[in-house]
Structures are given as C-alpha cells and as structure tokens.
C-alpha cells in the first residue's frame, strides 16, 4: 500500500494564470475524497501578492473541514504559521530549500535564515496542536545552483528532525533528478528519518518522474505527492513543469499489484473536471490514451 497525497489544489493551481473560485476548489477537494484520496494538499499560507491563486486558503481549509481525509497547507514562515492556526488548519507542511539560489528566489532568504524562521513557525504550530511535515525543495537539482550536494539535503533534514516534524519530503522541484539521485538522497536521509516517515515530491520536466517514483519505491518510500493530470509547477523555479501525474502514478502502482486505495474509475471524470477549472487540457499520459486494465493485481 502506498499513500498518494493529491496536490492539485496547491502545487497544481499555484502556477495557473486563472484564479479558480473558492467554491470550485472546495467541490473539487470533495470529489477527490470521494475517489479515495485520504491525503490532500489544499493551499498555502503565503503572500497573496506573490501567489494570488492561494489567497483563499483559509476558506478552503474551512470548507473541507470534517471530510474523511488529511488536509495539508503549506507554510513558509511565522506569519504563515499564525494564519494557519487562525484558519483552523490541522496539518501544515513547512518548506525550505536545500540550495541557496532557490531559497532566495522562493522565500527571499538564505537557507540558514529559512531554518531559523521555520523553527519559530514550527513552535507556533506545535503549540496550537497542528501536525507538521517538512519538505526540502531542490533536494536534487536547483535551477540556479545546479546539482544539490547531498550534504546540504542532510543538513536540512537534521534541522527538520530537531524542530519536530513528523514526515520528511524530498522534492525534485524542477524535475531534473535521475533514479541514482533518488537513491543517493533517500539513502542519506534514512540516517535522520526512518524510511516510513520519508516521502517524495516529483515533477516530470525531463520525463523521469515515473522512473524516479519506482526507484523510490524500491528504496522503501511509500509516500508520494502527485497532481491529477500532471498539473502544476513552481512559479519561482525557472523551467519547472507539472507534478508527476497522479493518474499515471496510480496506474503504474496498480499494474504492479500495489494498492493505493484510489477508485480509478472516477479519475477520468475528475481529470476532465480539473481541466475545465483551469481551462486547458492536462498533460498526463492517461489524459491522451485509454488506460490498460488498472485493477490491483493479487
């Protein structure tokens, strides 16, 4: 069994030029839960001037409260943590970059400064009873600095462990990692976090996301972020394209006999629904061709 966190409502929509109405976001979140997704990333408490598509995250959190799933919201600093608490969020994802170039572009501070302010943010969240996960952006390759040394990844992982996050996610922010990069980073952070508490956040820029997901699975990873149809990308990482497609990833796992808990019969309609919200076709393989039989093999 693997856990797939569906991230369309945050990492999918954040780069889109269209601002999807709040009610439509909530309805799409409900449909994802109805399809069997039990973990969703639904928004981010960041500056609405920098990311206007996320300005209504508090309303989305409130609108989805009580559904049978875990709803995560992204937090970059103390102000974001305070807003998450005020909105009644129960789960937050802290994000910092392993590379200096992306840290400055994405959060406006160095990695060292990001560590300090996320430590304060984690304290605010923990005091309010909010569960936290930590994401390491540019854990493999940075669009500004090139390949990220694994020592920098371990440094950030250790900081996350010290401030008490429950799960560590390694993010291939620009989709440039290869399977050997995955193995190297996962092997390194296993000394800090048990493998069952490590997840992967992949993008498909260079067409290696599925291969990377499979390599991660072979390394023991059972947590994956994905966006239906491959929607998304980072607005502060030049060249980054969509997330690994949830429909393609689920198809891969099901064909290999690995359950996800997702009702695949509902995914085509969900994908069409999402395409209608953003106003364009989605790039996943299954958006273009019929799937082979996708039931879980026993």
GROMACS .gro file of C-alpha atoms in nm:
model
  298
    1UNK     CA    1   0.000   0.000   0.000
    2UNK     CA    2   0.125   0.349  -0.085
    3UNK     CA    3  -0.011   0.685   0.028
    4UNK     CA    4  -0.058   0.938  -0.251
    5UNK     CA    5  -0.110   1.297  -0.143
    6UNK     CA    6  -0.304   1.478  -0.415
    7UNK     CA    7  -0.158   1.829  -0.456
    8UNK     CA    8  -0.363   1.984  -0.737
    9UNK     CA    9  -0.528   2.241  -0.512
   10UNK     CA   10  -0.190   2.380  -0.407
   11UNK     CA   11   0.104   2.287  -0.627
   12UNK     CA   12  -0.125   2.233  -0.922
   13UNK     CA   13  -0.310   2.563  -0.916
   14UNK     CA   14  -0.036   2.793  -0.785
   15UNK     CA   15   0.122   2.847  -1.126
   16UNK     CA   16  -0.202   2.880  -1.322
   17UNK     CA   17  -0.297   3.225  -1.461
   18UNK     CA   18  -0.663   3.164  -1.378
   19UNK     CA   19  -0.787   3.204  -1.020
   20UNK     CA   20  -1.029   2.919  -0.951
   21UNK     CA   21  -1.325   3.027  -0.736
   22UNK     CA   22  -1.317   2.908  -0.376
   23UNK     CA   23  -1.641   2.710  -0.404
   24UNK     CA   24  -1.500   2.523  -0.704
   25UNK     CA   25  -1.183   2.438  -0.512
   26UNK     CA   26  -1.384   2.300  -0.223
   27UNK     CA   27  -1.604   2.096  -0.455
   28UNK     CA   28  -1.301   1.950  -0.631
   29UNK     CA   29  -1.149   1.860  -0.295
   30UNK     CA   30  -1.472   1.679  -0.205
   31UNK     CA   31  -1.461   1.485  -0.531
   32UNK     CA   32  -1.100   1.380  -0.465
   33UNK     CA   33  -1.200   1.248  -0.124
   34UNK     CA   34  -1.496   1.065  -0.279
   35UNK     CA   35  -1.248   0.895  -0.518
   36UNK     CA   36  -1.049   0.759  -0.226
   37UNK     CA   37  -0.774   1.015  -0.172
   38UNK     CA   38  -0.708   1.033   0.200
   39UNK     CA   39  -0.435   1.297   0.193
   40UNK     CA   40  -0.460   1.627   0.005
   41UNK     CA   41  -0.251   1.944  -0.012
   42UNK     CA   42  -0.512   2.218  -0.045
   43UNK     CA   43  -0.337   2.556  -0.029
   44UNK     CA   44  -0.060   2.768   0.113
   45UNK     CA   45  -0.046   3.047   0.369
   46UNK     CA   46   0.186   3.271   0.170
   47UNK     CA   47   0.170   3.629   0.046
   48UNK     CA   48  -0.134   3.672  -0.181
   49UNK     CA   49   0.066   3.932  -0.373
   50UNK     CA   50   0.328   3.671  -0.469
   51UNK     CA   51   0.085   3.381  -0.517
   52UNK     CA   52  -0.266   3.523  -0.574
   53UNK     CA   53  -0.413   3.181  -0.654
   54UNK     CA   54  -0.362   3.084  -0.288
   55UNK     CA   55  -0.528   3.390  -0.131
   56UNK     CA   56  -0.836   3.192  -0.023
   57UNK     CA   57  -0.656   2.906   0.153
   58UNK     CA   58  -0.825   2.979   0.487
   59UNK     CA   59  -1.166   2.949   0.323
   60UNK     CA   60  -1.070   2.623   0.153
   61UNK     CA   61  -0.948   2.481   0.485
   62UNK     CA   62  -1.279   2.571   0.647
   63UNK     CA   63  -1.482   2.438   0.356
   64UNK     CA   64  -1.319   2.094   0.364
   65UNK     CA   65  -1.309   2.052   0.741
   66UNK     CA   66  -1.468   1.733   0.865
   67UNK     CA   67  -1.420   1.529   0.548
   68UNK     CA   68  -1.252   1.189   0.593
   69UNK     CA   69  -0.905   1.292   0.479
   70UNK     CA   70  -0.594   1.474   0.595
   71UNK     CA   71  -0.569   1.826   0.454
   72UNK     CA   72  -0.226   1.992   0.438
   73UNK     CA   73  -0.146   2.361   0.389
   74UNK     CA   74   0.197   2.497   0.306
   75UNK     CA   75   0.376   2.736   0.546
   76UNK     CA   76   0.700   2.928   0.482
   77UNK     CA   77   0.733   3.149   0.790
   78UNK     CA   78   0.591   3.261   1.124
   79UNK     CA   79   0.319   3.474   0.967
   80UNK     CA   80   0.205   3.178   0.761
   81UNK     CA   81   0.201   2.962   1.074
   82UNK     CA   82  -0.015   3.214   1.256
   83UNK     CA   83  -0.257   3.229   0.965
   84UNK     CA   84  -0.275   2.850   0.954
   85UNK     CA   85  -0.361   2.835   1.324
   86UNK     CA   86  -0.621   3.111   1.289
   87UNK     CA   87  -0.779   2.924   0.995
   88UNK     CA   88  -0.812   2.605   1.199
   89UNK     CA   89  -0.566   2.404   0.992
   90UNK     CA   90  -0.481   2.068   1.148
   91UNK     CA   91  -0.183   1.977   0.927
   92UNK     CA   92   0.087   2.205   0.787
   93UNK     CA   93   0.381   2.149   0.558
   94UNK     CA   94   0.691   2.355   0.621
   95UNK     CA   95   0.909   2.421   0.317
   96UNK     CA   96   1.270   2.527   0.282
   97UNK     CA   97   1.524   2.486   0.004
   98UNK     CA   98   1.845   2.287   0.027
   99UNK     CA   99   2.006   2.520  -0.229
  100UNK     CA  100   2.082   2.887  -0.170
  101UNK     CA  101   1.969   3.008  -0.511
  102UNK     CA  102   1.620   2.865  -0.485
  103UNK     CA  103   1.587   2.967  -0.121
  104UNK     CA  104   1.641   3.330  -0.217
  105UNK     CA  105   1.402   3.304  -0.512
  106UNK     CA  106   1.127   3.109  -0.338
  107UNK     CA  107   1.133   3.254   0.013
  108UNK     CA  108   1.352   3.564  -0.011
  109UNK     CA  109   1.608   3.447   0.246
  110UNK     CA  110   1.911   3.221   0.273
  111UNK     CA  111   1.875   2.859   0.376
  112UNK     CA  112   2.020   2.942   0.719
  113UNK     CA  113   1.765   3.220   0.771
  114UNK     CA  114   1.487   2.991   0.648
  115UNK     CA  115   1.590   2.738   0.911
  116UNK     CA  116   1.559   2.996   1.187
  117UNK     CA  117   1.219   3.123   1.086
  118UNK     CA  118   1.078   2.775   1.025
  119UNK     CA  119   1.191   2.675   1.373
  120UNK     CA  120   0.978   2.959   1.509
  121UNK     CA  121   0.692   2.865   1.276
  122UNK     CA  122   0.706   2.504   1.395
  123UNK     CA  123   0.686   2.617   1.755
  124UNK     CA  124   0.372   2.820   1.680
  125UNK     CA  125   0.211   2.526   1.501
  126UNK     CA  126   0.303   2.269   1.765
  127UNK     CA  127   0.177   2.491   2.047
  128UNK     CA  128  -0.158   2.501   1.866
  129UNK     CA  129  -0.167   2.125   1.816
  130UNK     CA  130  -0.105   2.138   1.440
  131UNK     CA  131   0.079   1.837   1.297
  132UNK     CA  132   0.376   1.930   1.079
  133UNK     CA  133   0.563   1.780   0.788
  134UNK     CA  134   0.879   1.918   0.632
  135UNK     CA  135   0.960   1.948   0.264
  136UNK     CA  136   1.310   2.001   0.124
  137UNK     CA  137   1.281   2.190  -0.204
  138UNK     CA  138   1.557   2.146  -0.465
  139UNK     CA  139   1.669   1.830  -0.286
  140UNK     CA  140   1.829   1.704  -0.607
  141UNK     CA  141   1.886   1.986  -0.859
  142UNK     CA  142   1.850   2.365  -0.834
  143UNK     CA  143   1.768   2.583  -1.137
  144UNK     CA  144   2.020   2.841  -1.013
  145UNK     CA  145   2.296   2.637  -0.844
  146UNK     CA  146   2.293   2.306  -1.033
  147UNK     CA  147   2.318   1.969  -0.859
  148UNK     CA  148   2.245   1.992  -0.486
  149UNK     CA  149   2.515   1.827  -0.272
  150UNK     CA  150   2.361   1.553  -0.059
  151UNK     CA  151   2.530   1.705   0.247
  152UNK     CA  152   2.304   2.009   0.214
  153UNK     CA  153   1.998   1.783   0.200
  154UNK     CA  154   2.106   1.601   0.516
  155UNK     CA  155   2.170   1.934   0.689
  156UNK     CA  156   1.812   2.046   0.625
  157UNK     CA  157   1.676   1.703   0.719
  158UNK     CA  158   1.855   1.720   1.053
  159UNK     CA  159   1.707   2.063   1.116
  160UNK     CA  160   1.359   1.933   1.045
  161UNK     CA  161   1.419   1.644   1.285
  162UNK     CA  162   1.532   1.888   1.554
  163UNK     CA  163   1.221   2.105   1.523
  164UNK     CA  164   0.991   1.805   1.546
  165UNK     CA  165   0.831   1.749   1.207
  166UNK     CA  166   0.655   1.415   1.164
  167UNK     CA  167   0.739   1.340   0.798
  168UNK     CA  168   1.019   1.448   0.566
  169UNK     CA  169   0.955   1.503   0.194
  170UNK     CA  170   1.228   1.529  -0.067
  171UNK     CA  171   1.125   1.749  -0.360
  172UNK     CA  172   1.257   1.728  -0.715
  173UNK     CA  173   1.143   2.087  -0.771
  174UNK     CA  174   1.242   2.117  -1.137
  175UNK     CA  175   1.204   1.752  -1.234
  176UNK     CA  176   1.571   1.705  -1.319
  177UNK     CA  177   1.661   1.417  -1.086
  178UNK     CA  178   1.755   1.070  -1.210
  179UNK     CA  179   1.696   0.738  -1.031
  180UNK     CA  180   2.053   0.735  -0.898
  181UNK     CA  181   1.994   1.081  -0.749
  182UNK     CA  182   1.685   0.944  -0.574
  183UNK     CA  183   1.876   0.650  -0.430
  184UNK     CA  184   2.161   0.868  -0.309
  185UNK     CA  185   1.940   1.122  -0.128
  186UNK     CA  186   1.699   0.867   0.020
  187UNK     CA  187   1.991   0.658   0.148
  188UNK     CA  188   2.146   0.966   0.310
  189UNK     CA  189   1.835   1.088   0.493
  190UNK     CA  190   1.746   0.741   0.625
  191UNK     CA  191   2.003   0.807   0.897
  192UNK     CA  192   1.789   1.101   1.012
  193UNK     CA  193   1.430   0.989   0.945
  194UNK     CA  194   1.301   0.629   0.938
  195UNK     CA  195   1.213   0.533   0.582
  196UNK     CA  196   0.841   0.505   0.667
  197UNK     CA  197   0.848   0.877   0.752
  198UNK     CA  198   1.009   0.986   0.424
  199UNK     CA  199   0.811   1.092   0.116
  200UNK     CA  200   0.885   1.209  -0.236
  201UNK     CA  201   0.756   1.510  -0.430
  202UNK     CA  202   0.832   1.470  -0.801
  203UNK     CA  203   0.797   1.680  -1.116
  204UNK     CA  204   0.806   1.547  -1.470
  205UNK     CA  205   1.003   1.810  -1.662
  206UNK     CA  206   1.251   1.566  -1.816
  207UNK     CA  207   1.024   1.263  -1.832
  208UNK     CA  208   1.190   1.075  -1.545
  209UNK     CA  209   0.925   1.113  -1.275
  210UNK     CA  210   0.776   0.764  -1.307
  211UNK     CA  211   1.121   0.602  -1.312
  212UNK     CA  212   1.215   0.807  -1.006
  213UNK     CA  213   0.895   0.705  -0.826
  214UNK     CA  214   0.963   0.340  -0.894
  215UNK     CA  215   1.322   0.370  -0.773
  216UNK     CA  216   1.199   0.541  -0.458
  217UNK     CA  217   0.950   0.258  -0.401
  218UNK     CA  218   1.235   0.007  -0.435
  219UNK     CA  219   1.424   0.211  -0.172
  220UNK     CA  220   1.132   0.175   0.070
  221UNK     CA  221   0.940   0.501   0.008
  222UNK     CA  222   0.565   0.461   0.047
  223UNK     CA  223   0.457   0.828   0.040
  224UNK     CA  224   0.425   1.022  -0.285
  225UNK     CA  225   0.287   1.361  -0.384
  226UNK     CA  226   0.112   1.380  -0.721
  227UNK     CA  227  -0.132   1.604  -0.908
  228UNK     CA  228  -0.415   1.475  -1.121
  229UNK     CA  229  -0.333   1.509  -1.490
  230UNK     CA  230   0.020   1.633  -1.413
  231UNK     CA  231  -0.094   1.986  -1.335
  232UNK     CA  232   0.137   2.238  -1.173
  233UNK     CA  233   0.488   2.371  -1.128
  234UNK     CA  234   0.685   2.614  -0.914
  235UNK     CA  235   0.650   2.982  -1.014
  236UNK     CA  236   0.987   3.059  -0.856
  237UNK     CA  237   1.188   2.783  -1.028
  238UNK     CA  238   1.253   2.864  -1.394
  239UNK     CA  239   1.177   2.575  -1.628
  240UNK     CA  240   0.978   2.370  -1.377
  241UNK     CA  241   0.678   2.197  -1.530
  242UNK     CA  242   0.396   1.991  -1.385
  243UNK     CA  243   0.391   1.749  -1.097
  244UNK     CA  244   0.408   1.377  -1.153
  245UNK     CA  245   0.059   1.286  -1.272
  246UNK     CA  246  -0.150   1.116  -1.004
  247UNK     CA  247  -0.344   0.918  -1.262
  248UNK     CA  248  -0.027   0.787  -1.430
  249UNK     CA  249   0.137   0.706  -1.096
  250UNK     CA  250  -0.169   0.523  -0.967
  251UNK     CA  251  -0.181   0.327  -1.293
  252UNK     CA  252   0.184   0.228  -1.251
  253UNK     CA  253   0.136   0.107  -0.895
  254UNK     CA  254  -0.187  -0.079  -0.968
  255UNK     CA  255  -0.033  -0.258  -1.266
  256UNK     CA  256   0.246  -0.371  -1.032
  257UNK     CA  257  -0.007  -0.502  -0.781
  258UNK     CA  258   0.043  -0.221  -0.531
  259UNK     CA  259  -0.275  -0.076  -0.381
  260UNK     CA  260  -0.336   0.298  -0.342
  261UNK     CA  261  -0.692   0.298  -0.214
  262UNK     CA  262  -0.800   0.509  -0.513
  263UNK     CA  263  -1.106   0.428  -0.724
  264UNK     CA  264  -0.956   0.455  -1.073
  265UNK     CA  265  -1.299   0.450  -1.236
  266UNK     CA  266  -1.356   0.803  -1.104
  267UNK     CA  267  -1.030   0.953  -1.230
  268UNK     CA  268  -1.127   1.029  -1.593
  269UNK     CA  269  -1.424   1.243  -1.486
  270UNK     CA  270  -1.214   1.408  -1.217
  271UNK     CA  271  -0.944   1.487  -1.471
  272UNK     CA  272  -1.198   1.643  -1.706
  273UNK     CA  273  -1.342   1.841  -1.417
  274UNK     CA  274  -0.997   1.980  -1.331
  275UNK     CA  275  -0.921   2.063  -1.695
  276UNK     CA  276  -1.244   2.262  -1.702
  277UNK     CA  277  -1.144   2.457  -1.393
  278UNK     CA  278  -0.808   2.564  -1.539
  279UNK     CA  279  -0.927   2.598  -1.898
  280UNK     CA  280  -0.683   2.369  -2.075
  281UNK     CA  281  -0.602   2.004  -2.134
  282UNK     CA  282  -0.384   1.819  -1.884
  283UNK     CA  283  -0.053   1.656  -1.982
  284UNK     CA  284  -0.073   1.311  -1.820
  285UNK     CA  285  -0.034   1.005  -2.040
  286UNK     CA  286  -0.377   0.879  -1.938
  287UNK     CA  287  -0.532   1.209  -2.046
  288UNK     CA  288  -0.430   1.118  -2.403
  289UNK     CA  289  -0.486   0.742  -2.429
  290UNK     CA  290  -0.709   0.482  -2.265
  291UNK     CA  291  -0.551   0.302  -1.973
  292UNK     CA  292  -0.465  -0.064  -1.979
  293UNK     CA  293  -0.652  -0.263  -1.711
  294UNK     CA  294  -0.565  -0.086  -1.387
  295UNK     CA  295  -0.716  -0.307  -1.117
  296UNK     CA  296  -0.481  -0.413  -0.842
  297UNK     CA  297  -0.325  -0.749  -0.921
  298UNK     CA  298  -0.343  -1.008  -0.646
   0.00000   0.00000   0.00000
